[in-house]
PDB file of C-alpha atoms in Angstrom:
ATOM      1  CA  MET A   1     -28.977   8.377  19.155  1.00  0.00           C
ATOM      2  CA  PRO A   2     -27.461  11.719  17.991  1.00  0.00           C
ATOM      3  CA  LEU A   3     -27.001  10.749  14.316  1.00  0.00           C
ATOM      4  CA  ASP A   4     -29.659   8.998  12.040  1.00  0.00           C
ATOM      5  CA  ALA A   5     -27.657   5.648  11.954  1.00  0.00           C
ATOM      6  CA  PRO A   6     -29.653   2.919  10.619  1.00  0.00           C
ATOM      7  CA  ASP A   7     -31.585   0.652  13.230  1.00  0.00           C
ATOM      8  CA  ASP A   8     -30.890  -3.016  13.785  1.00  0.00           C
ATOM      9  CA  ALA A   9     -33.341  -4.168  11.384  1.00  0.00           C
ATOM     10  CA  ALA A  10     -32.165  -2.017   8.709  1.00  0.00           C
ATOM     11  CA  LEU A  11     -28.514  -3.294   9.458  1.00  0.00           C
ATOM     12  CA  LYS A  12     -29.836  -7.093   9.346  1.00  0.00           C
ATOM     13  CA  ALA A  13     -31.501  -6.557   5.997  1.00  0.00           C
ATOM     14  CA  LEU A  14     -28.273  -4.859   4.724  1.00  0.00           C
ATOM     15  CA  ALA A  15     -25.952  -7.549   5.997  1.00  0.00           C
ATOM     16  CA  GLN A  16     -28.029 -10.395   4.734  1.00  0.00           C
ATOM     17  CA  ARG A  17     -28.174  -8.791   1.229  1.00  0.00           C
ATOM     18  CA  LEU A  18     -24.512  -8.336   1.032  1.00  0.00           C
ATOM     19  CA  GLU A  19     -23.639 -11.767   2.647  1.00  0.00           C
ATOM     20  CA  ALA A  20     -25.672 -13.290  -0.232  1.00  0.00           C
ATOM     21  CA  LEU A  21     -23.570 -11.729  -2.953  1.00  0.00           C
ATOM     22  CA  PRO A  22     -21.797 -14.420  -4.975  1.00  0.00           C
ATOM     23  CA  CYS A  23     -18.334 -12.800  -4.134  1.00  0.00           C
ATOM     24  CA  ASN A  24     -19.178 -13.650  -0.328  1.00  0.00           C
ATOM     25  CA  ARG A  25     -19.753 -17.296  -0.590  1.00  0.00           C
ATOM     26  CA  PRO A  26     -17.974 -19.245   2.028  1.00  0.00           C
ATOM     27  CA  GLY A  27     -14.404 -19.848   1.071  1.00  0.00           C
ATOM     28  CA  ALA A  28     -14.021 -16.963  -1.520  1.00  0.00           C
ATOM     29  CA  ASP A  29     -10.489 -15.762  -1.763  1.00  0.00           C
ATOM     30  CA  LYS A  30     -10.420 -12.364   0.037  1.00  0.00           C
ATOM     31  CA  ARG A  31      -6.635 -11.797  -0.176  1.00  0.00           C
ATOM     32  CA  TRP A  32      -7.171  -8.726  -2.002  1.00  0.00           C
ATOM     33  CA  VAL A  33      -8.822  -7.102   1.048  1.00  0.00           C
ATOM     34  CA  LEU A  34      -5.698  -7.146   3.155  1.00  0.00           C
ATOM     35  CA  GLU A  35      -3.530  -6.301   0.052  1.00  0.00           C
ATOM     36  CA  ALA A  36      -5.877  -3.249  -0.898  1.00  0.00           C
ATOM     37  CA  LEU A  37      -5.707  -1.993   2.825  1.00  0.00           C
ATOM     38  CA  ALA A  38      -1.852  -2.102   2.753  1.00  0.00           C
ATOM     39  CA  ARG A  39      -1.669  -0.274  -0.365  1.00  0.00           C
ATOM     40  CA  ALA A  40      -3.890   2.266   0.868  1.00  0.00           C
ATOM     41  CA  LEU A  41      -2.166   2.832   3.980  1.00  0.00           C
ATOM     42  CA  ALA A  42       1.093   2.916   2.110  1.00  0.00           C
ATOM     43  CA  PHE A  43      -0.386   5.790   0.105  1.00  0.00           C
ATOM     44  CA  ARG A  44      -1.567   7.723   3.062  1.00  0.00           C
ATOM     45  CA  ARG A  45       1.972   7.564   4.502  1.00  0.00           C
ATOM     46  CA  ALA A  46       3.372   8.854   1.298  1.00  0.00           C
ATOM     47  CA  GLN A  47       0.969  11.458   1.271  1.00  0.00           C
ATOM     48  CA  ARG A  48       1.863  12.643   4.945  1.00  0.00           C
ATOM     49  CA  ARG A  49       5.452  12.443   4.099  1.00  0.00           C
ATOM     50  CA  ALA A  50       4.937  14.694   0.898  1.00  0.00           C
ATOM     51  CA  ARG A  51       3.138  17.411   3.001  1.00  0.00           C
ATOM     52  CA  ARG A  52       5.491  17.664   5.606  1.00  0.00           C
ATOM     53  CA  VAL A  53       7.458  20.907   5.626  1.00  0.00           C
ATOM     54  CA  PRO A  54      11.240  20.430   5.763  1.00  0.00           C
ATOM     55  CA  ALA A  55      12.703  21.958   8.964  1.00  0.00           C
ATOM     56  CA  ARG A  56      14.907  25.134   8.333  1.00  0.00           C
TER      57      ARG A  56
ATOM     58  CA  MET B   1      14.683  -1.564   9.599  1.00  0.00           C
ATOM     59  CA  SER B   2      13.338  -5.187   9.881  1.00  0.00           C
ATOM     60  CA  ARG B   3      11.715  -7.079   6.861  1.00  0.00           C
ATOM     61  CA  PRO B   4       8.536  -5.324   6.050  1.00  0.00           C
ATOM     62  CA  VAL B   5       5.604  -7.249   7.154  1.00  0.00           C
ATOM     63  CA  GLU B   6       2.171  -6.866   5.462  1.00  0.00           C
ATOM     64  CA  PHE B   7      -1.243  -7.181   7.012  1.00  0.00           C
ATOM     65  CA  LEU B   8      -1.389 -10.542   4.788  1.00  0.00           C
ATOM     66  CA  ASP B   9       1.819 -12.058   6.136  1.00  0.00           C
ATOM     67  CA  ALA B  10       0.840 -11.332   9.829  1.00  0.00           C
ATOM     68  CA  VAL B  11      -2.810 -12.530   9.579  1.00  0.00           C
ATOM     69  CA  ALA B  12      -1.708 -15.598   7.671  1.00  0.00           C
ATOM     70  CA  ALA B  13       1.016 -16.595  10.159  1.00  0.00           C
ATOM     71  CA  LEU B  14      -1.420 -15.990  13.147  1.00  0.00           C
ATOM     72  CA  VAL B  15      -3.735 -18.657  11.188  1.00  0.00           C
ATOM     73  CA  ARG B  16      -0.959 -21.157  10.609  1.00  0.00           C
ATOM     74  CA  ALA B  17       0.248 -20.935  14.269  1.00  0.00           C
ATOM     75  CA  GLY B  18      -3.380 -21.667  15.295  1.00  0.00           C
ATOM     76  CA  VAL B  19      -4.128 -18.576  17.118  1.00  0.00           C
ATOM     77  CA  PRO B  20      -7.929 -18.404  17.669  1.00  0.00           C
ATOM     78  CA  PHE B  21      -9.186 -15.182  16.393  1.00  0.00           C
ATOM     79  CA  VAL B  22     -11.862 -13.634  14.198  1.00  0.00           C
ATOM     80  CA  VAL B  23     -11.524 -10.586  11.992  1.00  0.00           C
ATOM     81  CA  VAL B  24     -13.899  -7.708  13.289  1.00  0.00           C
ATOM     82  CA  GLY B  25     -14.247  -4.062  12.806  1.00  0.00           C
ATOM     83  CA  VAL B  26     -14.138  -2.020   9.723  1.00  0.00           C
ATOM     84  CA  GLY B  27     -11.296  -4.471   8.498  1.00  0.00           C
ATOM     85  CA  GLY B  28     -13.732  -7.411   9.009  1.00  0.00           C
ATOM     86  CA  ILE B  29     -16.569  -5.293   7.290  1.00  0.00           C
ATOM     87  CA  ASN B  30     -14.318  -4.812   4.263  1.00  0.00           C
ATOM     88  CA  PHE B  31     -14.176  -8.419   3.790  1.00  0.00           C
ATOM     89  CA  TYR B  32     -17.694  -8.321   2.510  1.00  0.00           C
ATOM     90  CA  ALA B  33     -17.082  -5.759  -0.217  1.00  0.00           C
ATOM     91  CA  ALA B  34     -17.220  -6.701  -3.678  1.00  0.00           C
ATOM     92  CA  ASP B  35     -14.120  -4.813  -4.822  1.00  0.00           C
ATOM     93  CA  PRO B  36     -11.616  -2.446  -3.507  1.00  0.00           C
ATOM     94  CA  ALA B  37     -13.626   0.529  -4.539  1.00  0.00           C
ATOM     95  CA  ASP B  38     -16.123  -0.536  -1.741  1.00  0.00           C
ATOM     96  CA  ALA B  39     -13.541  -1.045   0.881  1.00  0.00           C
ATOM     97  CA  VAL B  40     -13.030   1.439   3.635  1.00  0.00           C
ATOM     98  CA  VAL B  41      -9.552   2.443   4.668  1.00  0.00           C
ATOM     99  CA  THR B  42      -8.717   1.793   8.281  1.00  0.00           C
ATOM    100  CA  GLU B  43      -5.496   2.399  10.170  1.00  0.00           C
ATOM    101  CA  ASP B  44      -5.322  -1.073  11.745  1.00  0.00           C
ATOM    102  CA  LEU B  45      -6.868  -4.590  11.516  1.00  0.00           C
ATOM    103  CA  ASP B  46      -9.143  -5.521  14.644  1.00  0.00           C
ATOM    104  CA  LEU B  47      -8.648  -9.350  15.525  1.00  0.00           C
ATOM    105  CA  LEU B  48     -10.867 -10.632  18.437  1.00  0.00           C
ATOM    106  CA  LEU B  49      -8.863 -13.080  20.050  1.00  0.00           C
ATOM    107  CA  ALA B  50     -10.327 -15.874  22.322  1.00  0.00           C
ATOM    108  CA  ARG B  51     -10.321 -14.776  25.968  1.00  0.00           C
ATOM    109  CA  ASP B  52      -7.643 -16.766  27.429  1.00  0.00           C
ATOM    110  CA  PRO B  53      -4.082 -16.042  28.357  1.00  0.00           C
ATOM    111  CA  GLU B  54      -2.686 -18.919  26.103  1.00  0.00           C
ATOM    112  CA  SER B  55      -4.042 -17.665  22.960  1.00  0.00           C
ATOM    113  CA  LEU B  56      -2.797 -14.002  23.613  1.00  0.00           C
ATOM    114  CA  ARG B  57       0.629 -15.482  24.452  1.00  0.00           C
ATOM    115  CA  LEU B  58       0.719 -17.414  21.443  1.00  0.00           C
ATOM    116  CA  ALA B  59      -0.397 -14.305  19.334  1.00  0.00           C
ATOM    117  CA  LEU B  60       2.280 -11.893  20.802  1.00  0.00           C
ATOM    118  CA  ARG B  61       5.084 -14.461  20.775  1.00  0.00           C
ATOM    119  CA  LEU B  62       4.363 -14.993  17.013  1.00  0.00           C
ATOM    120  CA  LEU B  63       4.106 -11.375  16.216  1.00  0.00           C
ATOM    121  CA  ALA B  64       7.299 -10.647  18.316  1.00  0.00           C
ATOM    122  CA  GLU B  65       9.083 -12.969  16.005  1.00  0.00           C
ATOM    123  CA  LEU B  66       7.844 -10.865  13.040  1.00  0.00           C
ATOM    124  CA  GLY B  67       9.088  -7.763  14.654  1.00  0.00           C
ATOM    125  CA  PHE B  68       6.001  -6.245  16.169  1.00  0.00           C
ATOM    126  CA  ALA B  69       5.992  -4.218  19.431  1.00  0.00           C
ATOM    127  CA  PHE B  70       3.180  -3.800  21.730  1.00  0.00           C
ATOM    128  CA  GLU B  71       1.213  -1.796  24.047  1.00  0.00           C
ATOM    129  CA  ALA B  72      -1.715  -1.778  26.156  1.00  0.00           C
ATOM    130  CA  GLY B  73      -3.637   0.926  27.794  1.00  0.00           C
ATOM    131  CA  GLY B  74      -0.851   3.425  26.515  1.00  0.00           C
ATOM    132  CA  GLU B  75       1.853   1.364  28.122  1.00  0.00           C
ATOM    133  CA  PRO B  76       4.547  -0.766  26.510  1.00  0.00           C
ATOM    134  CA  PHE B  77       3.594  -4.451  26.864  1.00  0.00           C
ATOM    135  CA  LEU B  78       7.297  -5.779  27.028  1.00  0.00           C
ATOM    136  CA  ASP B  79       7.209  -9.202  28.919  1.00  0.00           C
ATOM    137  CA  LEU B  80       5.534 -11.674  26.744  1.00  0.00           C
ATOM    138  CA  ASP B  81       5.861 -14.438  29.399  1.00  0.00           C
ATOM    139  CA  ASP B  82       4.697 -12.521  32.264  1.00  0.00           C
ATOM    140  CA  GLU B  83       1.781 -14.678  33.436  1.00  0.00           C
ATOM    141  CA  SER B  84       0.182 -12.201  35.579  1.00  0.00           C
ATOM    142  CA  ALA B  85       0.290  -9.469  32.705  1.00  0.00           C
ATOM    143  CA  LEU B  86      -1.248 -11.828  30.377  1.00  0.00           C
ATOM    144  CA  VAL B  87      -3.904 -12.899  32.986  1.00  0.00           C
ATOM    145  CA  GLY B  88      -4.695  -9.272  33.910  1.00  0.00           C
ATOM    146  CA  ALA B  89      -5.143  -8.344  30.092  1.00  0.00           C
ATOM    147  CA  VAL B  90      -7.483 -11.073  29.441  1.00  0.00           C
ATOM    148  CA  ARG B  91      -9.504 -10.357  32.623  1.00  0.00           C
ATOM    149  CA  SER B  92      -9.727  -6.746  31.929  1.00  0.00           C
ATOM    150  CA  GLY B  93     -10.783  -7.483  28.247  1.00  0.00           C
ATOM    151  CA  ALA B  94      -7.769  -5.293  26.950  1.00  0.00           C
ATOM    152  CA  CYS B  95      -6.940  -4.308  23.517  1.00  0.00           C
ATOM    153  CA  VAL B  96      -3.266  -5.049  22.772  1.00  0.00           C
ATOM    154  CA  SER B  97      -1.882  -2.843  19.866  1.00  0.00           C
ATOM    155  CA  ALA B  98       0.583  -4.522  17.697  1.00  0.00           C
ATOM    156  CA  ARG B  99       2.605  -2.345  15.630  1.00  0.00           C
ATOM    157  CA  HIS B 100       5.474  -2.970  13.071  1.00  0.00           C
ATOM    158  CA  GLU B 101       7.738  -0.383  11.889  1.00  0.00           C
ATOM    159  CA  SER B 102       6.767  -1.035   8.442  1.00  0.00           C
ATOM    160  CA  GLY B 103       3.388   0.392   9.213  1.00  0.00           C
ATOM    161  CA  THR B 104       1.307  -2.809   9.677  1.00  0.00           C
ATOM    162  CA  ALA B 105      -0.824  -2.372  12.653  1.00  0.00           C
ATOM    163  CA  LEU B 106      -2.995  -5.073  14.534  1.00  0.00           C
ATOM    164  CA  ASP B 107      -5.274  -4.522  17.436  1.00  0.00           C
ATOM    165  CA  LEU B 108      -5.636  -7.796  19.300  1.00  0.00           C
ATOM    166  CA  MET B 109      -8.985  -7.245  21.132  1.00  0.00           C
ATOM    167  CA  LEU B 110      -9.968  -9.567  24.125  1.00  0.00           C
ATOM    168  CA  SER B 111     -13.335  -7.869  24.388  1.00  0.00           C
ATOM    169  CA  GLY B 112     -15.387  -5.333  22.569  1.00  0.00           C
ATOM    170  CA  ALA B 113     -19.105  -3.859  22.624  1.00  0.00           C
ATOM    171  CA  GLY B 114     -21.268  -6.380  20.954  1.00  0.00           C
ATOM    172  CA  LEU B 115     -18.337  -8.735  20.219  1.00  0.00           C
ATOM    173  CA  ALA B 116     -18.862 -11.655  22.886  1.00  0.00           C
ATOM    174  CA  TRP B 117     -16.048 -14.354  21.634  1.00  0.00           C
ATOM    175  CA  ASP B 118     -18.383 -17.299  21.798  1.00  0.00           C
ATOM    176  CA  GLU B 119     -20.992 -15.689  19.804  1.00  0.00           C
ATOM    177  CA  VAL B 120     -18.717 -14.152  17.198  1.00  0.00           C
ATOM    178  CA  ALA B 121     -16.628 -17.417  16.844  1.00  0.00           C
ATOM    179  CA  ARG B 122     -19.637 -19.631  16.624  1.00  0.00           C
ATOM    180  CA  ASP B 123     -20.977 -18.173  13.074  1.00  0.00           C
ATOM    181  CA  ALA B 124     -18.076 -16.520  11.856  1.00  0.00           C
ATOM    182  CA  ALA B 125     -17.616 -16.762   8.202  1.00  0.00           C
ATOM    183  CA  VAL B 126     -14.660 -18.332   6.481  1.00  0.00           C
ATOM    184  CA  PHE B 127     -12.721 -16.885   3.808  1.00  0.00           C
ATOM    185  CA  ARG B 128      -9.407 -17.596   2.132  1.00  0.00           C
ATOM    186  CA  ILE B 129      -6.558 -15.379   1.905  1.00  0.00           C
ATOM    187  CA  GLY B 130      -4.450 -17.053  -0.397  1.00  0.00           C
ATOM    188  CA  GLU B 131      -3.417 -20.379   0.912  1.00  0.00           C
ATOM    189  CA  VAL B 132      -5.070 -20.180   4.527  1.00  0.00           C
ATOM    190  CA  GLU B 133      -8.546 -19.828   5.550  1.00  0.00           C
ATOM    191  CA  VAL B 134      -9.346 -16.856   7.982  1.00  0.00           C
ATOM    192  CA  ARG B 135     -12.591 -16.378  10.052  1.00  0.00           C
ATOM    193  CA  VAL B 136     -14.182 -13.165   9.844  1.00  0.00           C
ATOM    194  CA  GLY B 137     -17.238 -12.123  11.938  1.00  0.00           C
ATOM    195  CA  ARG B 138     -20.759 -12.249  10.356  1.00  0.00           C
ATOM    196  CA  LEU B 139     -21.494  -8.798   8.716  1.00  0.00           C
ATOM    197  CA  GLU B 140     -24.562  -8.229  10.747  1.00  0.00           C
ATOM    198  CA  ARG B 141     -22.594  -8.736  14.028  1.00  0.00           C
ATOM    199  CA  LEU B 142     -19.969  -6.213  12.937  1.00  0.00           C
ATOM    200  CA  LEU B 143     -22.527  -3.543  11.898  1.00  0.00           C
ATOM    201  CA  ARG B 144     -24.338  -4.071  15.233  1.00  0.00           C
ATOM    202  CA  ALA B 145     -21.255  -4.034  17.169  1.00  0.00           C
ATOM    203  CA  LYS B 146     -20.543  -0.489  15.618  1.00  0.00           C
ATOM    204  CA  ARG B 147     -23.751   0.684  16.443  1.00  0.00           C
ATOM    205  CA  MET B 148     -23.484  -0.610  20.254  1.00  0.00           C
ATOM    206  CA  ALA B 149     -20.003   1.053  20.334  1.00  0.00           C
ATOM    207  CA  GLY B 150     -21.955   4.239  19.801  1.00  0.00           C
ATOM    208  CA  ARG B 151     -19.091   6.589  19.029  1.00  0.00           C
ATOM    209  CA  PRO B 152     -20.034   9.430  16.663  1.00  0.00           C
ATOM    210  CA  LYS B 153     -17.434   8.147  14.020  1.00  0.00           C
ATOM    211  CA  ASP B 154     -19.131   4.486  14.555  1.00  0.00           C
ATOM    212  CA  LEU B 155     -22.390   6.062  13.698  1.00  0.00           C
ATOM    213  CA  GLU B 156     -21.421   8.093  11.083  1.00  0.00           C
ATOM    214  CA  PHE B 157     -19.733   5.144   9.628  1.00  0.00           C
ATOM    215  CA  LEU B 158     -22.933   3.245   9.620  1.00  0.00           C
ATOM    216  CA  ARG B 159     -25.048   5.952   8.157  1.00  0.00           C
ATOM    217  CA  LEU B 160     -22.344   6.253   5.067  1.00  0.00           C
ATOM    218  CA  PHE B 161     -22.208   2.475   4.780  1.00  0.00           C
ATOM    219  CA  ALA B 162     -25.907   2.095   4.774  1.00  0.00           C
ATOM    220  CA  ALA B 163     -26.365   5.060   2.104  1.00  0.00           C
ATOM    221  CA  ARG B 164     -23.474   3.372  -0.007  1.00  0.00           C
ATOM    222  CA  PHE B 165     -25.074  -0.034  -0.105  1.00  0.00           C
ATOM    223  CA  ARG B 166     -28.670   1.104  -0.154  1.00  0.00           C
ATOM    224  CA  ASP B 167     -30.990  -1.664  -1.883  1.00  0.00           C
ATOM    225  CA  PRO B 168     -31.489  -0.101  -5.338  1.00  0.00           C
ATOM    226  CA  GLY B 169     -35.198  -1.299  -5.134  1.00  0.00           C
ATOM    227  CA  GLU B 170     -35.769   0.450  -1.949  1.00  0.00           C
ATOM    228  CA  SER B 171     -37.753   3.685  -1.937  1.00  0.00           C
ATOM    229  CA  ARG B 172     -35.947   7.005  -0.845  1.00  0.00           C
TER     230      ARG B 172
END
């Protein structure tokens, strides 16, 4: 593996720890995840538009 | 321009229509973030679909009604009722990209490294997005799938993700 990515055991431990967080209980409302993604992409698009050099 | 369609609208519509899918990829990993500061921006949302032509047809028809356009393998996917195209896409484990002019982009995946439908669907986590429930791949599976994909960007993502969420009690 070219990069020092974590191995399966490390990924498993990490996943189990994050899944056990109270915010990740089954049925938790994660609407914000998709809303945040939409906002972040809208911001990126606005940045790209602002960087465009107007054609002469 | 047609009415903007946000990720939330599209995913909720797919759930309501009964399309069998599980959110995977970085978008799925983000569901396990505690708040927006921990989420990783991705250009599109990966949805693993049940590997059958009817599920694909249902998803495509619904998204087409919302104004999405499709392509697979770099070619436009135009005839949503072309049975042979649907069967071919399923057989080859294609990824159909669904793009809306408002910027919302979904990848409808019929296969993926480390993402066998039966396994991913069997133990998927269930979260709510407003009024509907959406299935999200278990975090361990999503992280392992990135490792199996093995592209430099996937491995770099894992390295940064592990560093970001390092156990505070873990020795360095």
